Coordinates of C-alpha atoms in Angstrom, one line a residue:
Chain A
M239 CA -24.7 -37.6 -119.2
S240 CA -23.8 -36.7 -122.8
S241 CA -21.2 -34.1 -123.6
N242 CA -19.7 -32.3 -126.5
N243 CA -16.3 -33.2 -125.2
F244 CA -15.0 -36.2 -127.2
T245 CA -13.0 -37.6 -124.4
D246 CA -15.9 -37.4 -121.9
K247 CA -18.1 -39.1 -124.5
K248 CA -15.7 -42.0 -124.8
L249 CA -15.5 -42.3 -121.0
A250 CA -19.3 -42.2 -120.8
I251 CA -19.6 -45.0 -123.4
E252 CA -17.2 -47.2 -121.4
K253 CA -19.2 -46.6 -118.3
L254 CA -22.4 -47.5 -120.1
E255 CA -20.8 -50.7 -121.4
L256 CA -20.0 -51.7 -117.9
I257 CA -23.6 -51.0 -116.8
A258 CA -24.8 -53.1 -119.7
N259 CA -22.5 -55.9 -118.6
D260 CA -23.9 -55.8 -115.1
V261 CA -27.4 -55.7 -116.6
R262 CA -26.7 -59.0 -118.4
Q263 CA -25.6 -60.6 -115.2
D264 CA -28.8 -59.6 -113.5
I265 CA -30.9 -60.8 -116.4
I266 CA -29.2 -64.2 -116.1
K267 CA -29.8 -64.3 -112.3
S268 CA -33.4 -63.1 -112.4
L269 CA -34.4 -65.5 -115.2
E270 CA -32.7 -68.4 -113.4
N271 CA -34.5 -67.5 -110.2
A272 CA -37.8 -67.2 -112.2
G273 CA -37.3 -70.6 -113.8
S274 CA -38.8 -69.5 -117.1
G275 CA -38.6 -66.5 -119.4
H276 CA -36.8 -65.2 -122.5
S277 CA -33.0 -65.1 -122.3
A278 CA -31.7 -64.5 -125.8
G279 CA -33.6 -61.4 -126.8
S280 CA -33.1 -59.9 -123.3
L281 CA -29.4 -60.3 -123.5
G282 CA -29.2 -59.0 -127.0
L283 CA -31.1 -55.9 -126.1
A284 CA -29.0 -55.0 -123.0
D285 CA -26.9 -52.4 -124.8
I286 CA -29.9 -50.7 -126.5
V287 CA -32.0 -50.5 -123.4
T288 CA -29.1 -49.4 -121.2
A289 CA -28.3 -46.7 -123.8
L290 CA -32.0 -45.6 -123.7
Y291 CA -32.4 -45.3 -120.0
F292 CA -28.9 -43.9 -119.2
D293 CA -28.4 -41.6 -122.1
I294 CA -31.1 -41.2 -124.7
L295 CA -34.4 -40.9 -122.9
K296 CA -35.6 -37.8 -121.1
H297 CA -37.2 -39.4 -118.0
D298 CA -37.4 -39.2 -114.2
P299 CA -37.5 -42.4 -112.2
N300 CA -38.9 -40.5 -109.2
N301 CA -41.7 -39.1 -111.4
P302 CA -42.6 -41.7 -113.9
T303 CA -45.6 -39.7 -115.2
W304 CA -43.6 -36.5 -115.7
D305 CA -45.4 -34.8 -118.5
E306 CA -42.3 -33.8 -120.4
R307 CA -40.8 -37.3 -120.5
D308 CA -39.9 -39.2 -123.6
I309 CA -42.0 -42.4 -124.0
F310 CA -40.4 -45.8 -124.3
M311 CA -42.3 -48.9 -125.0
L312 CA -41.1 -52.5 -125.5
S313 CA -43.6 -53.9 -128.0
N314 CA -41.9 -57.3 -127.8
G315 CA -42.9 -57.6 -124.2
H316 CA -41.4 -61.0 -123.7
C317 CA -38.0 -59.3 -123.5
V318 CA -39.1 -57.3 -120.5
P319 CA -36.4 -58.9 -118.2
V320 CA -33.9 -56.5 -119.7
Q321 CA -36.2 -53.6 -119.2
Y322 CA -36.9 -54.5 -115.5
V323 CA -33.2 -54.8 -114.8
V324 CA -32.3 -51.5 -116.4
M325 CA -35.3 -49.8 -114.7
A326 CA -34.0 -51.0 -111.4
Y327 CA -30.5 -49.8 -112.2
A328 CA -32.0 -46.4 -113.2
G329 CA -33.8 -46.2 -109.8
Y330 CA -37.4 -47.0 -110.6
F331 CA -37.5 -49.7 -107.9
P332 CA -35.0 -51.6 -105.7
K333 CA -32.7 -54.0 -107.4
K334 CA -33.7 -56.8 -104.9
E335 CA -37.1 -56.8 -106.4
L336 CA -35.6 -58.3 -109.6
M337 CA -35.6 -61.6 -107.7
T338 CA -39.5 -61.5 -107.8
L339 CA -39.6 -61.7 -111.6
R340 CA -42.5 -63.9 -112.7
K341 CA -43.5 -64.7 -109.1
F342 CA -46.9 -64.5 -107.6
K343 CA -47.9 -61.0 -106.6
S344 CA -44.8 -59.5 -108.1
R345 CA -44.9 -56.2 -109.9
L346 CA -42.5 -57.8 -112.4
Q347 CA -45.1 -59.8 -114.3
G348 CA -44.0 -62.3 -116.9
H349 CA -45.0 -59.7 -119.5
P350 CA -45.0 -56.0 -118.7
E351 CA -48.2 -54.5 -117.3
R352 CA -48.7 -50.8 -117.1
L353 CA -51.1 -50.8 -114.2
V354 CA -48.8 -53.0 -112.1
L355 CA -45.4 -51.3 -112.3
P356 CA -45.0 -47.5 -112.4
G357 CA -42.7 -46.5 -115.3
L358 CA -44.2 -48.9 -117.8
E359 CA -46.0 -47.0 -120.5
T360 CA -48.1 -49.9 -121.7
T361 CA -49.0 -53.6 -121.4
S362 CA -47.4 -55.8 -124.0
G363 CA -46.7 -59.4 -124.8
P364 CA -49.2 -60.1 -127.6
L365 CA -47.1 -58.9 -130.5
G366 CA -47.6 -56.2 -133.0
S367 CA -49.4 -53.4 -131.1
G368 CA -46.6 -51.2 -129.8
L369 CA -46.1 -49.2 -133.0
G370 CA -49.8 -48.2 -133.3
Q371 CA -49.7 -47.0 -129.7
A372 CA -46.5 -45.1 -130.4
A373 CA -48.2 -43.5 -133.4
G374 CA -51.2 -42.5 -131.3
M375 CA -49.0 -41.0 -128.6
A376 CA -46.9 -39.1 -131.2
L377 CA -50.0 -37.8 -133.0
T378 CA -51.3 -36.5 -129.7
M379 CA -48.1 -34.8 -129.0
R380 CA -48.4 -33.1 -132.3
M381 CA -52.1 -32.1 -131.7
N382 CA -51.0 -30.7 -128.3
K383 CA -48.0 -28.8 -129.9
D384 CA -45.9 -30.8 -127.6
S385 CA -42.5 -30.8 -129.3
H386 CA -39.0 -31.9 -128.2
R387 CA -40.5 -35.2 -127.1
W388 CA -40.1 -38.5 -128.8
V389 CA -41.7 -41.9 -128.7
Y390 CA -39.3 -44.8 -128.8
V391 CA -40.6 -48.3 -129.5
I392 CA -38.6 -51.4 -129.7
M393 CA -40.0 -54.2 -131.9
G394 CA -38.7 -57.7 -132.3
D395 CA -37.9 -58.8 -135.8
G396 CA -40.0 -61.9 -135.5
E397 CA -42.8 -59.6 -134.3
L398 CA -42.8 -58.0 -137.7
D399 CA -44.7 -61.1 -138.9
E400 CA -47.8 -59.5 -137.3
G401 CA -49.9 -57.5 -139.7
N402 CA -50.8 -54.9 -137.1
N403 CA -47.3 -53.5 -137.4
W404 CA -47.7 -52.8 -141.1
E405 CA -51.1 -51.1 -140.6
S406 CA -49.3 -48.9 -138.1
A407 CA -46.3 -48.4 -140.4
L408 CA -48.7 -47.0 -143.1
F409 CA -50.4 -44.8 -140.6
T410 CA -47.3 -43.4 -139.1
A411 CA -45.9 -42.5 -142.5
K412 CA -49.2 -41.0 -143.7
Y413 CA -49.1 -38.5 -140.8
K414 CA -45.3 -38.1 -141.1
L415 CA -44.9 -38.7 -137.4
H416 CA -41.2 -38.0 -137.2
N417 CA -41.4 -38.1 -133.4
V418 CA -41.8 -41.8 -133.6
I419 CA -38.4 -43.7 -133.5
G420 CA -38.9 -47.4 -134.1
I421 CA -36.1 -49.7 -133.1
V422 CA -36.2 -53.2 -134.7
D423 CA -34.2 -55.8 -132.7
R424 CA -32.8 -57.6 -135.8
N425 CA -31.4 -60.7 -134.0
N426 CA -32.7 -63.1 -136.7
I427 CA -34.3 -65.5 -134.4
Q428 CA -37.8 -66.4 -133.2
I429 CA -39.3 -69.3 -131.3
D430 CA -39.4 -71.8 -134.2
G431 CA -36.1 -71.0 -135.8
T432 CA -34.4 -68.2 -137.7
T433 CA -36.6 -65.4 -139.0
E434 CA -35.6 -66.2 -142.6
H435 CA -36.7 -69.8 -142.1
V436 CA -40.0 -69.1 -140.2
M437 CA -41.1 -66.2 -142.3
P438 CA -38.6 -64.3 -144.3
L439 CA -38.3 -60.5 -143.6
E440 CA -35.6 -59.5 -146.0
D441 CA -35.2 -57.1 -147.7
L442 CA -36.2 -55.5 -144.4
R443 CA -34.7 -52.1 -145.1
A444 CA -36.5 -51.9 -148.5
K445 CA -39.8 -52.8 -146.8
W446 CA -39.6 -50.0 -144.3
E447 CA -38.4 -47.6 -147.0
A448 CA -41.3 -48.6 -149.3
F449 CA -43.7 -47.9 -146.4
G450 CA -42.3 -44.3 -146.2
W451 CA -39.9 -44.6 -143.4
H452 CA -36.3 -43.3 -143.0
V453 CA -34.1 -46.3 -142.2
I454 CA -30.9 -46.3 -140.1
E455 CA -29.0 -49.5 -139.8
I456 CA -26.6 -50.0 -136.9
D457 CA -24.8 -52.5 -134.8
G458 CA -27.3 -52.8 -131.9
N459 CA -24.7 -54.1 -129.5
D460 CA -22.6 -51.0 -130.0
I461 CA -23.8 -48.5 -127.4
E462 CA -22.2 -45.5 -129.1
A463 CA -23.9 -46.5 -132.4
V464 CA -27.2 -46.7 -130.6
I465 CA -26.9 -43.2 -129.1
D466 CA -25.7 -41.7 -132.3
A467 CA -28.5 -43.3 -134.4
C468 CA -31.1 -42.0 -132.0
A469 CA -29.5 -38.5 -132.2
M470 CA -29.7 -38.7 -136.0
A471 CA -33.2 -39.9 -135.8
R472 CA -34.2 -36.9 -133.8
A473 CA -32.8 -34.6 -136.5
I474 CA -35.0 -36.1 -139.2
V475 CA -38.3 -34.3 -139.5
E476 CA -39.9 -35.3 -142.8
K477 CA -40.9 -38.9 -142.0
P478 CA -40.9 -41.5 -139.2
I479 CA -37.6 -43.2 -138.4
V480 CA -36.8 -46.9 -137.9
I481 CA -33.5 -48.0 -136.6
I482 CA -32.7 -51.6 -137.7
A483 CA -30.4 -52.6 -134.9
H484 CA -28.5 -55.7 -135.7
T485 CA -28.0 -57.6 -132.5
V486 CA -26.6 -60.9 -131.4
P487 CA -29.2 -63.0 -129.6
G488 CA -27.8 -64.2 -126.3
K489 CA -25.1 -61.5 -126.6
G490 CA -22.3 -61.9 -124.0
V491 CA -22.9 -65.6 -123.2
D492 CA -20.9 -67.7 -125.6
F493 CA -23.1 -70.8 -125.4
M494 CA -26.3 -68.8 -126.0
E495 CA -25.2 -66.5 -128.8
Y496 CA -26.9 -67.1 -132.2
D497 CA -28.8 -70.1 -130.8
Y498 CA -32.6 -69.8 -131.1
H499 CA -33.1 -72.5 -128.5
W500 CA -32.4 -69.8 -125.9
H501 CA -35.2 -67.5 -127.2
G502 CA -37.7 -68.6 -124.6
M503 CA -35.7 -70.4 -122.0
P504 CA -33.7 -69.4 -118.9
V505 CA -30.4 -71.0 -117.7
G506 CA -30.7 -74.0 -115.4
L507 CA -33.8 -75.4 -117.0
A508 CA -32.5 -78.0 -119.5
D509 CA -29.5 -79.5 -121.0
V510 CA -28.9 -78.0 -124.5
G511 CA -26.4 -79.2 -127.1
G512 CA -23.3 -77.0 -127.1
A513 CA -24.1 -75.6 -123.6
P514 CA -22.8 -76.6 -120.2
P515 CA -25.0 -79.1 -118.2
K516 CA -28.0 -77.3 -116.9
N517 CA -26.8 -77.0 -113.3
D518 CA -23.6 -75.2 -114.5
Q519 CA -25.2 -72.9 -117.1
A520 CA -25.8 -69.9 -114.7
M521 CA -22.3 -70.2 -113.2
V522 CA -20.6 -70.4 -116.6
A523 CA -22.6 -67.5 -118.0
L524 CA -22.1 -65.3 -115.0
K525 CA -18.4 -66.0 -114.9
E526 CA -18.1 -65.2 -118.6
L527 CA -19.9 -61.9 -118.2
R528 CA -18.1 -61.0 -114.9
T529 CA -14.7 -61.4 -116.6
L530 CA -15.8 -59.9 -119.9
R531 CA -14.8 -63.2 -121.6
G532 CA -11.6 -63.4 -119.7
R533 CA -10.4 -60.0 -120.8
I534 CA -10.4 -58.8 -117.2
K535 CA -9.7 -60.8 -114.1
N536 CA -12.3 -60.4 -111.5
E537 CA -10.9 -59.3 -108.1
H538 CA -12.5 -62.3 -106.5
E539 CA -10.6 -64.7 -108.6
Chain B
M203 CA -90.2 -42.8 -117.8
Y204 CA -91.2 -40.1 -120.3
L205 CA -91.7 -42.6 -123.1
L206 CA -93.6 -41.7 -126.3
D207 CA -97.1 -43.2 -126.7
H208 CA -97.0 -46.0 -129.2
D209 CA -98.9 -43.9 -131.7
D210 CA -96.2 -41.3 -131.6
W211 CA -93.2 -43.6 -132.1
G212 CA -90.8 -42.2 -134.7
S213 CA -88.3 -43.9 -136.9
Q214 CA -84.6 -43.4 -137.1
A215 CA -81.4 -45.4 -137.2
N216 CA -79.8 -45.3 -133.8
R217 CA -76.4 -44.6 -135.4
K218 CA -77.8 -41.2 -136.2
G219 CA -78.1 -40.5 -132.5
F220 CA -74.4 -41.5 -132.1
G221 CA -73.4 -39.0 -134.8
S222 CA -75.1 -36.1 -133.1
G223 CA -74.1 -37.3 -129.7
L224 CA -70.5 -37.3 -130.6
V225 CA -70.7 -33.7 -131.8
K226 CA -72.2 -32.8 -128.4
A227 CA -69.5 -34.7 -126.6
G228 CA -66.9 -32.9 -128.7
E229 CA -68.5 -29.5 -127.8
L230 CA -68.5 -30.4 -124.1
N231 CA -64.9 -31.6 -124.0
D232 CA -62.1 -30.6 -126.3
Q233 CA -60.1 -33.8 -125.5
V234 CA -62.7 -35.9 -127.4
V235 CA -61.2 -37.1 -130.7
A236 CA -62.6 -39.5 -133.3
L237 CA -61.0 -42.3 -135.4
C238 CA -62.6 -44.2 -138.2
A239 CA -61.7 -47.0 -140.5
D240 CA -62.9 -45.8 -143.8
L241 CA -66.6 -45.7 -142.9
T242 CA -67.2 -42.1 -141.8
D243 CA -70.7 -41.7 -143.3
S244 CA -71.9 -45.2 -142.4
T245 CA -70.9 -44.8 -138.8
Q246 CA -72.1 -41.1 -138.8
I247 CA -68.8 -40.1 -137.4
S248 CA -68.7 -37.7 -140.4
L249 CA -70.6 -35.2 -138.4
F250 CA -67.8 -34.9 -135.9
A251 CA -65.2 -35.0 -138.6
K252 CA -66.8 -32.0 -140.4
K253 CA -67.2 -30.0 -137.2
F254 CA -63.8 -30.8 -135.7
P255 CA -61.5 -31.7 -138.6
E256 CA -58.4 -31.2 -136.5
R257 CA -59.7 -33.8 -134.0
Y258 CA -60.6 -36.4 -136.5
V259 CA -58.2 -39.2 -137.6
E260 CA -58.7 -41.3 -140.6
V261 CA -57.0 -44.7 -140.1
G262 CA -58.0 -46.5 -143.3
I263 CA -59.3 -50.1 -143.4
A264 CA -57.2 -51.1 -140.4
E265 CA -59.2 -51.9 -137.3
Q266 CA -56.3 -53.3 -135.3
N267 CA -54.3 -50.2 -135.9
M268 CA -57.3 -48.0 -135.1
V269 CA -57.6 -49.3 -131.6
T270 CA -53.9 -49.4 -130.9
V271 CA -53.6 -45.7 -132.1
A272 CA -56.6 -44.9 -129.9
S273 CA -54.9 -46.6 -126.9
G274 CA -51.8 -44.4 -127.4
M275 CA -53.9 -41.3 -127.7
A276 CA -55.8 -42.1 -124.5
S277 CA -52.5 -42.7 -122.8
M278 CA -51.7 -39.0 -123.6
G279 CA -55.0 -37.7 -122.3
K280 CA -57.3 -37.8 -125.2
I281 CA -60.8 -39.4 -125.2
P282 CA -60.8 -41.4 -128.5
F283 CA -64.0 -42.6 -130.1
T284 CA -63.2 -45.4 -132.6
A285 CA -65.9 -46.3 -135.1
S286 CA -66.4 -49.1 -137.6
Y287 CA -68.8 -51.9 -138.2
A288 CA -69.1 -54.1 -135.2
A289 CA -68.2 -57.1 -137.4
F290 CA -64.7 -55.5 -137.8
S291 CA -64.3 -53.6 -134.5
P292 CA -64.6 -55.4 -132.1
G293 CA -64.9 -58.4 -134.5
R294 CA -61.4 -58.3 -135.8
N295 CA -59.4 -56.5 -133.1
W296 CA -60.5 -58.1 -129.9
E297 CA -57.0 -58.9 -128.6
Q298 CA -55.8 -55.3 -129.2
I299 CA -58.8 -54.1 -127.3
K300 CA -58.1 -56.4 -124.5
T301 CA -54.4 -55.9 -124.1
T302 CA -53.8 -52.2 -125.1
I303 CA -57.2 -50.7 -124.0
C304 CA -58.7 -52.9 -121.2
M305 CA -55.6 -54.1 -119.5
N306 CA -54.2 -50.6 -119.6
D307 CA -57.6 -49.2 -118.5
Q308 CA -57.4 -46.6 -121.3
N309 CA -60.2 -44.2 -121.9
V310 CA -61.1 -45.5 -125.4
K311 CA -64.7 -45.9 -126.8
I312 CA -65.4 -48.7 -129.2
I313 CA -68.4 -47.9 -131.4
G314 CA -69.7 -51.0 -133.2
S315 CA -72.2 -49.9 -135.9
H316 CA -74.2 -52.1 -138.1
A317 CA -74.6 -54.7 -135.4
G318 CA -77.3 -57.3 -135.5
L319 CA -79.9 -58.4 -138.0
Y320 CA -80.9 -54.8 -138.8
T321 CA -77.9 -54.7 -141.1
G322 CA -80.1 -56.6 -143.5
P323 CA -79.1 -57.2 -147.1
D324 CA -75.3 -57.1 -146.4
G325 CA -75.7 -60.6 -145.0
A326 CA -74.2 -62.8 -142.3
T327 CA -70.6 -61.5 -142.5
H328 CA -71.7 -58.0 -141.6
Q329 CA -74.5 -58.9 -139.2
M330 CA -72.4 -58.9 -136.0
L331 CA -74.2 -61.0 -133.4
E332 CA -71.3 -61.9 -131.1
D333 CA -70.0 -58.4 -130.1
V334 CA -72.0 -58.2 -126.9
A335 CA -70.5 -61.5 -125.6
L336 CA -67.0 -60.5 -126.8
M337 CA -67.0 -57.2 -125.1
R338 CA -68.8 -58.4 -122.0
V339 CA -66.1 -60.8 -120.9
L340 CA -63.4 -58.2 -120.8
P341 CA -62.5 -56.8 -117.4
N342 CA -62.7 -52.9 -117.3
M343 CA -65.0 -52.8 -120.3
I344 CA -68.7 -51.7 -120.1
V345 CA -71.3 -52.6 -122.7
V346 CA -74.1 -50.3 -123.8
V347 CA -76.9 -51.2 -126.2
P348 CA -79.3 -48.2 -126.7
C349 CA -82.9 -48.8 -127.8
D350 CA -83.2 -45.9 -130.2
S351 CA -81.4 -42.9 -131.7
V352 CA -82.5 -40.6 -128.8
E353 CA -81.0 -42.9 -126.2
A354 CA -77.9 -43.5 -128.4
E355 CA -77.2 -39.8 -128.3
K356 CA -77.4 -39.7 -124.5
A357 CA -75.3 -42.9 -124.2
T358 CA -72.6 -41.3 -126.4
V359 CA -72.4 -38.2 -124.2
A360 CA -72.4 -40.5 -121.1
I361 CA -69.6 -42.7 -122.2
A362 CA -67.5 -39.7 -123.1
E363 CA -67.8 -38.6 -119.5
Y364 CA -67.0 -42.1 -118.2
A365 CA -63.2 -42.3 -118.0
H366 CA -62.7 -45.9 -118.8
P367 CA -63.2 -48.3 -121.8
A368 CA -66.7 -48.6 -123.2
Y369 CA -68.4 -50.4 -126.0
L370 CA -71.5 -48.8 -127.7
R371 CA -73.5 -51.0 -130.0
L372 CA -75.5 -49.5 -132.9
A373 CA -77.8 -50.6 -135.6
R374 CA -77.8 -49.7 -139.3
D375 CA -81.4 -49.5 -140.4
K376 CA -84.2 -47.3 -139.1
S377 CA -85.9 -48.6 -136.0
P378 CA -88.7 -47.1 -133.8
V379 CA -87.9 -44.1 -131.7
I380 CA -89.6 -44.6 -128.3
T381 CA -87.8 -42.4 -125.8
T382 CA -87.6 -38.6 -125.4
I383 CA -85.0 -36.3 -124.2
K384 CA -86.5 -36.5 -120.8
T385 CA -86.2 -40.3 -120.6
P386 CA -83.5 -41.1 -118.0
F387 CA -80.3 -42.7 -119.1
E388 CA -77.4 -43.6 -116.8
I389 CA -74.7 -46.1 -117.3
G390 CA -75.4 -49.2 -115.3
K391 CA -79.1 -48.6 -114.8
A392 CA -82.0 -50.6 -116.2
Y393 CA -85.4 -49.0 -116.4
V394 CA -88.9 -50.3 -115.9
F395 CA -90.5 -49.0 -119.1
A396 CA -93.8 -50.7 -118.4
P397 CA -94.8 -52.0 -114.9
G398 CA -96.5 -55.4 -114.6
Q399 CA -96.9 -58.5 -112.3
D400 CA -96.9 -61.7 -114.3
I401 CA -93.7 -61.8 -116.4
T402 CA -90.5 -59.7 -116.6
I403 CA -89.3 -59.1 -120.1
I404 CA -85.8 -57.8 -120.2
A405 CA -84.8 -56.2 -123.5
N406 CA -82.4 -53.8 -125.1
G407 CA -81.5 -52.3 -128.4
T408 CA -84.1 -52.6 -131.2
M409 CA -85.9 -55.3 -129.2
T410 CA -87.1 -52.9 -126.5
P411 CA -89.9 -51.6 -128.8
I412 CA -90.9 -55.1 -129.7
A413 CA -91.2 -56.0 -126.0
L414 CA -93.3 -52.9 -125.3
E415 CA -95.6 -53.7 -128.2
A416 CA -96.0 -57.3 -127.0
A417 CA -96.7 -56.1 -123.5
E418 CA -99.6 -54.0 -124.8
K419 CA -101.1 -56.8 -126.7
L420 CA -100.6 -59.4 -123.9
F421 CA -102.5 -57.1 -121.5
K422 CA -105.5 -57.6 -123.6
D423 CA -104.9 -61.4 -123.2
G424 CA -104.9 -61.0 -119.5
I425 CA -101.1 -61.2 -119.0
D426 CA -99.5 -58.3 -117.2
I427 CA -96.0 -57.8 -118.4
E428 CA -93.2 -55.8 -116.8
V429 CA -90.8 -54.5 -119.4
I430 CA -87.3 -53.7 -118.2
H431 CA -85.1 -51.9 -120.7
S432 CA -81.5 -52.7 -119.9
P433 CA -79.3 -50.6 -122.2
T434 CA -76.3 -51.5 -120.1
V435 CA -75.5 -55.2 -120.4
K436 CA -72.4 -54.6 -118.3
P437 CA -72.5 -53.7 -115.5
L438 CA -75.9 -55.3 -115.3
D439 CA -78.4 -53.5 -113.0
A440 CA -78.9 -56.5 -110.7
A441 CA -81.1 -54.6 -108.2
T442 CA -83.7 -53.5 -110.7
I443 CA -83.9 -56.9 -112.4
L444 CA -84.0 -59.0 -109.1
S445 CA -86.6 -56.8 -107.5
S446 CA -88.8 -57.3 -110.6
V447 CA -88.2 -61.0 -110.9
E448 CA -89.0 -61.6 -107.2
R449 CA -92.5 -60.4 -107.9
T450 CA -93.1 -62.0 -111.4
K451 CA -91.0 -65.2 -111.0
R452 CA -91.0 -65.6 -114.8
V453 CA -88.5 -64.0 -117.3
I454 CA -88.1 -63.5 -121.0
T455 CA -85.0 -61.9 -122.4
I456 CA -84.9 -60.6 -125.9
E457 CA -82.0 -59.1 -127.9
E458 CA -80.8 -58.8 -131.4
A459 CA -77.6 -60.8 -130.7
Q460 CA -76.5 -64.3 -129.8
I461 CA -78.3 -65.4 -126.7
C462 CA -75.1 -67.1 -125.6
G463 CA -73.1 -64.6 -123.7
G464 CA -75.3 -61.6 -124.5
L465 CA -78.1 -60.0 -122.5
G466 CA -79.8 -63.4 -122.1
G467 CA -76.6 -65.1 -120.9
S468 CA -76.0 -62.2 -118.6
V469 CA -79.4 -62.3 -117.0
S470 CA -79.3 -66.1 -116.7
E471 CA -76.1 -65.9 -114.8
L472 CA -77.6 -63.4 -112.4
L473 CA -80.8 -65.3 -111.9
S474 CA -79.3 -68.8 -111.6
E475 CA -77.2 -67.5 -108.7
H476 CA -79.7 -65.3 -106.9
S477 CA -83.2 -66.1 -108.0
P478 CA -83.6 -69.1 -110.2
V479 CA -86.9 -68.9 -112.1
P480 CA -88.2 -70.1 -115.5
I481 CA -86.6 -68.1 -118.3
I482 CA -86.9 -68.0 -122.0
R483 CA -84.0 -66.3 -123.9
M484 CA -84.9 -64.8 -127.3
G485 CA -82.3 -63.8 -129.8
V486 CA -80.2 -65.6 -132.3
N487 CA -79.4 -69.1 -131.1
D488 CA -76.0 -70.4 -132.3
S489 CA -76.4 -69.6 -135.9
Y490 CA -75.4 -66.8 -138.3
G491 CA -77.6 -64.4 -140.1
Q492 CA -78.3 -64.0 -143.9
S493 CA -79.3 -61.5 -146.4
G494 CA -82.9 -60.1 -146.3
T495 CA -84.8 -57.1 -145.1
P496 CA -84.6 -56.5 -141.3
S497 CA -88.3 -57.4 -141.0
E498 CA -87.8 -60.7 -143.0
L499 CA -84.8 -61.6 -140.8
L500 CA -86.6 -60.7 -137.5
E501 CA -89.5 -62.9 -138.6
Y502 CA -87.1 -65.8 -139.6
Y503 CA -85.1 -65.7 -136.4
G504 CA -88.3 -65.3 -134.2
L505 CA -87.7 -61.8 -132.9
T506 CA -91.3 -60.6 -133.3
V507 CA -94.2 -59.4 -131.2
K508 CA -96.1 -62.5 -132.0
R509 CA -93.3 -64.8 -130.8
V510 CA -92.9 -62.9 -127.6
M511 CA -96.6 -63.3 -127.0
L512 CA -96.4 -67.1 -127.7
N513 CA -93.5 -67.4 -125.3
A514 CA -95.4 -65.4 -122.6
H515 CA -98.4 -67.7 -122.9
K516 CA -96.1 -70.7 -122.7
L517 CA -94.5 -69.3 -119.5
M518 CA -97.9 -68.7 -117.9
G519 CA -98.7 -72.4 -118.7

């Protein structure tokens, strides 16, 4: 999908942006249908996860255990609705299965489970343990002289309150595991409020640098920036890399953006100040996404 | 059962058996790797680290990270053995063991050394008594409590060959060596170490020699004890235990752990459903340990030959 031709690259990015926009619509629909789940982080991560599956990762939906694949883990497993939608788009399972999210006997469990859905590399939800697993995988790749493979792990910013992450950060730096590429979803919210109110993380760049990591900061809602940052990360070989991806929680839906109340809630569940009545929330959100905030007129309108 | 005669019992810490067993496992399979949280000599993992330095990973004092790294390594095909004191692993990192190892069914081994009262002078914080219960409740996890260093070595090799999560419980101080290289060991099997008719004593770990000694003495009192050594607490060998209890109709369990949720709890659950009989559970009963020598502590907490004999007489009425 990537190309050295500048024009092709621009076209490719536009195509990815359209995919991410469709992904957001399916996140809204599947969460509304589920009646519970995490909206804000899922929407905010749509660009990063789309870029990963459609450009960055070496993977094969028809052979999820391909032994040359890159590894991708979502340490903040509560944002898995975005991963499910992108996996369906990438061909891991039929899109219609998205409507089983969080339902009895579904492969799309409320939090991701490795043994339930092929293509998931781990089970997550309890926070703070993705980075350690990534380090273990990366160390094994090194032991096996398995190069040109990378382990990508997305962590929430609120998740960084967990001590396990910092144990893993020390470890990954000690062993100079440059095949680990951490991506922190810096959306500034967690359940009880903003990260800086609940438990301040800043100076976040300085913290990672002090732990021995190479830090890249980007606009995490800019697909081209995500792709470029990962390419840069793969070129760094002396230390592990963390990409602090600044994202807007609820990205793409005006009444959700920046509002931590949408961290753990789907549309249609409750009336929220500043948002449409609950019965209209899905419709308003989907219309906004479909028309790209009125910038395009949908053919159906 | 190829047990040593009582007069020939040796004395060695069962963690020593783990140390040599891990080297054996490493020789048998080059995918075996070892991780330790700054306790290489105490856990005896140092033997493996010296022999296979490229397969040894020091993680520092970070038990949560140790098991998550191990989960990642297992996910890529390694067979990681993680070692620390049981008080810290699985004491501190239970959730990571559950989510990243058991729910993923990753082939990781949790080695909890310095478990139980045999940890002695270090005191209550380091005398892990809840580990058996903690590990036993986890789906996909098995729990092995060897009775001596010889069995600990066999158990180490056996869990390396078992491609799922496993917990191995070890003690710090020297304890009697009662088995030989010929004594059978298989995951999931309990063994009748001494046949008898009147009472079934089910024991594991350092309490198995206590049970055998008590059985010898009780025979002179006219009470015929069957001693079942049950090194695997999970899966429990229900067939062996039930066929014994159907004959004896009286049970004593003894372990160097909390009786709640441990071997005693496990046997009680089995018997209350299938063969309810009078049972006395011996172990630590809802309290913490304290500093002292192992023998002082075993005396204080009632894990002695004499106390087993008293309980046997009580059961015989």
